Short mmCIF file of N, CA and C in Angstrom, two decimals:
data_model
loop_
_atom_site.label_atom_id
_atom_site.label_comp_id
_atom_site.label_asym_id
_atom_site.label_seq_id
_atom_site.Cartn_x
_atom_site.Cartn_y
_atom_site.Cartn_z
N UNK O 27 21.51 36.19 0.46
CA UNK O 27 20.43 36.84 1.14
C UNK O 27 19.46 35.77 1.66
N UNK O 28 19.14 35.69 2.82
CA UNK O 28 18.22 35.35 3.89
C UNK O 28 17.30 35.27 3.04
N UNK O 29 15.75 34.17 2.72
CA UNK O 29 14.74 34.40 2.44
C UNK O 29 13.99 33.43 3.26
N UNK O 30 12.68 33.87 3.47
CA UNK O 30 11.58 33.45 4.09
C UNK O 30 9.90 33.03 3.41
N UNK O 31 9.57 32.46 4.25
CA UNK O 31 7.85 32.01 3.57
C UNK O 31 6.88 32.27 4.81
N UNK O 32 5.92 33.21 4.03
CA UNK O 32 4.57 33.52 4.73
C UNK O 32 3.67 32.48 3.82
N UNK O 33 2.88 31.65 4.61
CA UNK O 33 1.62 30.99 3.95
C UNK O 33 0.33 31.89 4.21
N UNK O 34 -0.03 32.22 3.21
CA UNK O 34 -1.48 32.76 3.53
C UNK O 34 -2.37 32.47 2.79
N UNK O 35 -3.44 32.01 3.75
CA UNK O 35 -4.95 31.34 3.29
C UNK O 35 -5.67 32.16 2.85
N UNK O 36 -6.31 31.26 1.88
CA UNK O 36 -7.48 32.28 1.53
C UNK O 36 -8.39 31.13 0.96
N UNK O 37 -9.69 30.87 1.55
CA UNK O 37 -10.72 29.99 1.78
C UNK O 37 -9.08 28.29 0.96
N UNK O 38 -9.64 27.62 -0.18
CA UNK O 38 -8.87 26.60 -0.23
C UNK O 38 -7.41 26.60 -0.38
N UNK O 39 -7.18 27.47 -1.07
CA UNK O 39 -6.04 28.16 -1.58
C UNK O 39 -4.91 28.68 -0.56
N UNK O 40 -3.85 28.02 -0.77
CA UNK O 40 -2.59 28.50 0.30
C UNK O 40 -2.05 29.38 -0.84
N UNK O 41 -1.53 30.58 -0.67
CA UNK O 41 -0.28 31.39 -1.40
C UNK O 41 0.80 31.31 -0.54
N UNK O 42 1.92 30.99 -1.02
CA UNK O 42 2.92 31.37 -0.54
C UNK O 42 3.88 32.34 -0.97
N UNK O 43 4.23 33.26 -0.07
CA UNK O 43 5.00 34.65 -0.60
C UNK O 43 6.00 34.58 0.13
N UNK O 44 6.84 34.67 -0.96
CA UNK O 44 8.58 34.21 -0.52
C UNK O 44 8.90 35.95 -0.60
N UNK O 45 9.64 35.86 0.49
CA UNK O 45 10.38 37.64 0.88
C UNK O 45 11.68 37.40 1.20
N UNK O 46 12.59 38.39 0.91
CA UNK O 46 14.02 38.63 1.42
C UNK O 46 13.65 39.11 2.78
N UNK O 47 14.54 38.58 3.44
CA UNK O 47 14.60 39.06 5.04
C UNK O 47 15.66 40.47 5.12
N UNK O 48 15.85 40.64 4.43
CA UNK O 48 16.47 42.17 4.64
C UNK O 48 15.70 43.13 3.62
N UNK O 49 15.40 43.01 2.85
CA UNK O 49 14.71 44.03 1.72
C UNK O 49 13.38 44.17 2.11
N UNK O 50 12.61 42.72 2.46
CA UNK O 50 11.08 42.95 2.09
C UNK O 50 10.85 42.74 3.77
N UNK O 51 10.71 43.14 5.17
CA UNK O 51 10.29 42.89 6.05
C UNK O 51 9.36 43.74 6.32
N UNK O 52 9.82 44.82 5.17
CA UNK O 52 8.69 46.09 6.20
C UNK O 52 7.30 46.08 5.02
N UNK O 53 7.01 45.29 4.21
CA UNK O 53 6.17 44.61 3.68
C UNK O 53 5.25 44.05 4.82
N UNK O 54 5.21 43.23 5.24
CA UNK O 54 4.91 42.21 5.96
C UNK O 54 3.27 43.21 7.12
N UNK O 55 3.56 44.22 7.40
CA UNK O 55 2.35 44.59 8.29
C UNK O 55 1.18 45.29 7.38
N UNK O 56 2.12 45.72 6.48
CA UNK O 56 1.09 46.05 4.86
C UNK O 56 0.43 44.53 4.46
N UNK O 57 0.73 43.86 4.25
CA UNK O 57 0.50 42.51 3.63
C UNK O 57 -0.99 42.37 4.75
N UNK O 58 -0.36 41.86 5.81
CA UNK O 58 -1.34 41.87 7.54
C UNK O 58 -2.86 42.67 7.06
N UNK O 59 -2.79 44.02 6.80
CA UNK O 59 -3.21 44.64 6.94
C UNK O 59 -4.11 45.28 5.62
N UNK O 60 -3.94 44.65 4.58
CA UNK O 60 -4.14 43.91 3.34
C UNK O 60 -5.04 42.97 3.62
N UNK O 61 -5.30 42.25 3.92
CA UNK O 61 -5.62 40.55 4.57
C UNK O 61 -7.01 41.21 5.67
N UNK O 62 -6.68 42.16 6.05
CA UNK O 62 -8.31 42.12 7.18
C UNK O 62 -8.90 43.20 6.49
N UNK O 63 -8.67 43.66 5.51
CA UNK O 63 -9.67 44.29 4.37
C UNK O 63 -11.11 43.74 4.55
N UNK O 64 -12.09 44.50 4.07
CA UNK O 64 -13.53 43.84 3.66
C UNK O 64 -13.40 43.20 2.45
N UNK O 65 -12.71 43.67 1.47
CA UNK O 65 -13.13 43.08 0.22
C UNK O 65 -11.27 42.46 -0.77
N UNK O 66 -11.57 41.29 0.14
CA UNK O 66 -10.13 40.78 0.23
C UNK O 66 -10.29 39.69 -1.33
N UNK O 67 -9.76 39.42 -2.12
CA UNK O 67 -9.86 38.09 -3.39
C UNK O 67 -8.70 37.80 -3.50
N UNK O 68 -8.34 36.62 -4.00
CA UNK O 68 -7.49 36.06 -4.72
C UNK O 68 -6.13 36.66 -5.43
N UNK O 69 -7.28 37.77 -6.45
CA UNK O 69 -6.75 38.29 -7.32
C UNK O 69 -6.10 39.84 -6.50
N UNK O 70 -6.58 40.32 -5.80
CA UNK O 70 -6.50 41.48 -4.85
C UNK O 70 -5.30 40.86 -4.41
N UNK O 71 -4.54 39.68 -3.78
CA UNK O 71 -3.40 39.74 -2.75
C UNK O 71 -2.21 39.35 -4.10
N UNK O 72 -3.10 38.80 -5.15
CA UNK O 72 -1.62 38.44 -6.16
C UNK O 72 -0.87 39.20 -6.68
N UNK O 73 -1.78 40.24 -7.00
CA UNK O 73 -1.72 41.53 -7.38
C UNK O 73 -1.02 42.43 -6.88
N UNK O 74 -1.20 42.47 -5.41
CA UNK O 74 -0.18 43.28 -4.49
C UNK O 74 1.13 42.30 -4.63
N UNK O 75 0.75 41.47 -4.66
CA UNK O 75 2.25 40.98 -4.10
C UNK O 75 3.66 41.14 -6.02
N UNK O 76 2.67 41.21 -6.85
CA UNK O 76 3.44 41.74 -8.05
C UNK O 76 3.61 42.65 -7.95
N UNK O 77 2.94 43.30 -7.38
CA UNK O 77 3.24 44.91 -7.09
C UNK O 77 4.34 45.39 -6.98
N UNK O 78 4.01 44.80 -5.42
CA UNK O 78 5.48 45.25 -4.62
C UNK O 78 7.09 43.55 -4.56
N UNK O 79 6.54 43.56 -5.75
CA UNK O 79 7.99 42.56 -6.26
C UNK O 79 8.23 41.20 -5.43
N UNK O 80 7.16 40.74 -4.62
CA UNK O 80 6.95 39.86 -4.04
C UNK O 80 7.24 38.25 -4.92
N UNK O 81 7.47 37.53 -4.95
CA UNK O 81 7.50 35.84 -5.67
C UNK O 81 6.44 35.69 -4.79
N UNK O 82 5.60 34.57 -5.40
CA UNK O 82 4.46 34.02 -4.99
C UNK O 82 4.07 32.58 -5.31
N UNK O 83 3.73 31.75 -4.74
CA UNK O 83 3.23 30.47 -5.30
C UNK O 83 1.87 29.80 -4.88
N UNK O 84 0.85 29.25 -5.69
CA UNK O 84 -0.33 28.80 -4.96
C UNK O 84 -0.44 27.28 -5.22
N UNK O 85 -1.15 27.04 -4.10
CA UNK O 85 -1.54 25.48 -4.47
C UNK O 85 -3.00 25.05 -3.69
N UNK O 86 -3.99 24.81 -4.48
CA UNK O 86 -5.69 24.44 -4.04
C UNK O 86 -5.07 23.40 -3.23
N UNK O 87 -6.14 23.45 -2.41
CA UNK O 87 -6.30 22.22 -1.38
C UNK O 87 -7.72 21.91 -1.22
N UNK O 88 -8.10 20.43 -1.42
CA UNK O 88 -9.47 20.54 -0.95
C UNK O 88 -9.74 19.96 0.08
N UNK O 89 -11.23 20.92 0.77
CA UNK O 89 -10.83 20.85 2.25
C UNK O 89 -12.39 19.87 2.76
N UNK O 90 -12.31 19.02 3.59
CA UNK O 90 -13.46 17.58 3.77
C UNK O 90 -14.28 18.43 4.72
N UNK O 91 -14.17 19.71 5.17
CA UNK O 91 -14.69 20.27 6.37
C UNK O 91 -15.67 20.94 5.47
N UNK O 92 -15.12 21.51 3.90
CA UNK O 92 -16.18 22.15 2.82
C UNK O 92 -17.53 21.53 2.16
N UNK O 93 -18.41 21.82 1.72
CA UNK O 93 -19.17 20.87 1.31
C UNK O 93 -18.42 20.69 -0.73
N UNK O 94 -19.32 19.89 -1.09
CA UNK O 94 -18.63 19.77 -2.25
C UNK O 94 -18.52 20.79 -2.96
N UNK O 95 -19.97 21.50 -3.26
CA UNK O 95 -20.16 22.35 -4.11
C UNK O 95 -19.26 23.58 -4.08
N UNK O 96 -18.86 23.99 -2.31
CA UNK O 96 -18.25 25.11 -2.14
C UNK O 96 -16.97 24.79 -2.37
N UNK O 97 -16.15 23.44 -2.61
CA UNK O 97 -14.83 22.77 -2.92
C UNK O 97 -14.65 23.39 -4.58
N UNK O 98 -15.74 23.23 -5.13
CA UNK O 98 -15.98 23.00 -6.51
C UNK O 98 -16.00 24.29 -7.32
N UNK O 99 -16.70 25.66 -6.50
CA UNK O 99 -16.98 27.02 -7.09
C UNK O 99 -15.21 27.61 -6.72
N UNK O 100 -14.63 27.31 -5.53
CA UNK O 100 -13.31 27.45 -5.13
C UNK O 100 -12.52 27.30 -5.96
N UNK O 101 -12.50 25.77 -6.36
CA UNK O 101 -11.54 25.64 -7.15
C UNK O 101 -11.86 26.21 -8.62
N UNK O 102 -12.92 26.38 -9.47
CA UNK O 102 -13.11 27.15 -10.93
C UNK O 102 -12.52 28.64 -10.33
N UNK O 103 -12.87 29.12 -9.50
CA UNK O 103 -12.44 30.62 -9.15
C UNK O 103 -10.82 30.06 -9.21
N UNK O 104 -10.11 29.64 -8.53
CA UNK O 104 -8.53 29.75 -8.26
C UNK O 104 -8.10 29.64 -9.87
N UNK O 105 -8.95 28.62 -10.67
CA UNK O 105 -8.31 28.15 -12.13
C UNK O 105 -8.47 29.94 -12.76
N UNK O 106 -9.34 30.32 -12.54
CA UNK O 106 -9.77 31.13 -13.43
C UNK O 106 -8.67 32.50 -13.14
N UNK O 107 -8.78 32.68 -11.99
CA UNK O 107 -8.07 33.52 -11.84
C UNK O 107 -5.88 33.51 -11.69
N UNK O 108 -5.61 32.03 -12.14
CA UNK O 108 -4.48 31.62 -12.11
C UNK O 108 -4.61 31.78 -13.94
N UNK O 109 -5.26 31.42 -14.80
CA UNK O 109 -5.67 31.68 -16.40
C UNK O 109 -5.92 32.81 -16.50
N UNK O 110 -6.27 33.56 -15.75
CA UNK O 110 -5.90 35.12 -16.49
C UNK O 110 -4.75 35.24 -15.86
N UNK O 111 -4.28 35.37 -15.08
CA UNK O 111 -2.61 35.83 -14.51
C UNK O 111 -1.66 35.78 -15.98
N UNK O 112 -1.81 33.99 -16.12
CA UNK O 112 -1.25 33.77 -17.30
C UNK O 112 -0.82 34.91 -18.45
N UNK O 113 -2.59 35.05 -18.91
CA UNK O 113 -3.00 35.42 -19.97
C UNK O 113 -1.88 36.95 -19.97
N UNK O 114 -2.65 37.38 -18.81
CA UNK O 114 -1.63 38.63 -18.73
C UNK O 114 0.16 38.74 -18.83
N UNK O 115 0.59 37.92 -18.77
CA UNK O 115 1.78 37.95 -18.19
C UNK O 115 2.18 37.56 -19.58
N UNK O 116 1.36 36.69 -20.89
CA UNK O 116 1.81 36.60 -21.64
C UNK O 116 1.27 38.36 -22.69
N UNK O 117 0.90 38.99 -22.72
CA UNK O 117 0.43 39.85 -23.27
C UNK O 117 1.50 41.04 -23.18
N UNK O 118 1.74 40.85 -22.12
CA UNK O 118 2.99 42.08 -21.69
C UNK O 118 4.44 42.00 -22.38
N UNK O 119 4.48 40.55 -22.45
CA UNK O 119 5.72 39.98 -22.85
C UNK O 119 6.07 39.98 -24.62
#
């Protein structure tokens, strides 16, 4: 099976959501459409994407265009919310 990668930003943070090209395409305008929400987070797109059986991967980037501080609240938010994912995922298990 065919698979593919959507990168999607979100302020430092790239996710990448790996999809089957035959199973998961009709995902993809939900996802879109997901994304121009008002009240879009982190935790809001990871969430969907466990949802609907999505693989996912993130990786911070820090960006020289940010000032520090906003580099700095970015990255405690991504930790924090990558430490509870965890947390959860071990709780279930």
């Amino acid at each position: 099976m065919k698979q593919y990668v959507i990168d999607v930003r979100y302020y430092n943070v790239s996710i990448y959501v790996i999809m089957d090209e035959e199973k998961d395409t009709f995902l993809v305008p939900y996802l879109k459409k997901l994304l121009k929400g008002e009240k879009v987070s982190l935790s809001l797109i990871l969430n969907w994407c466990e949802n609907h059986g999505l693989k996912t991967k993130t990786k911070f980037h820090y960006r020289k265009d940010f000032p520090i501080k906003a580099n700095a609240v970015n990255f405690l938010t991504y930790r924090h919310v990558i430490r509870n994912r965890r947390k959860q995922k071990k709780e279930k298990a």
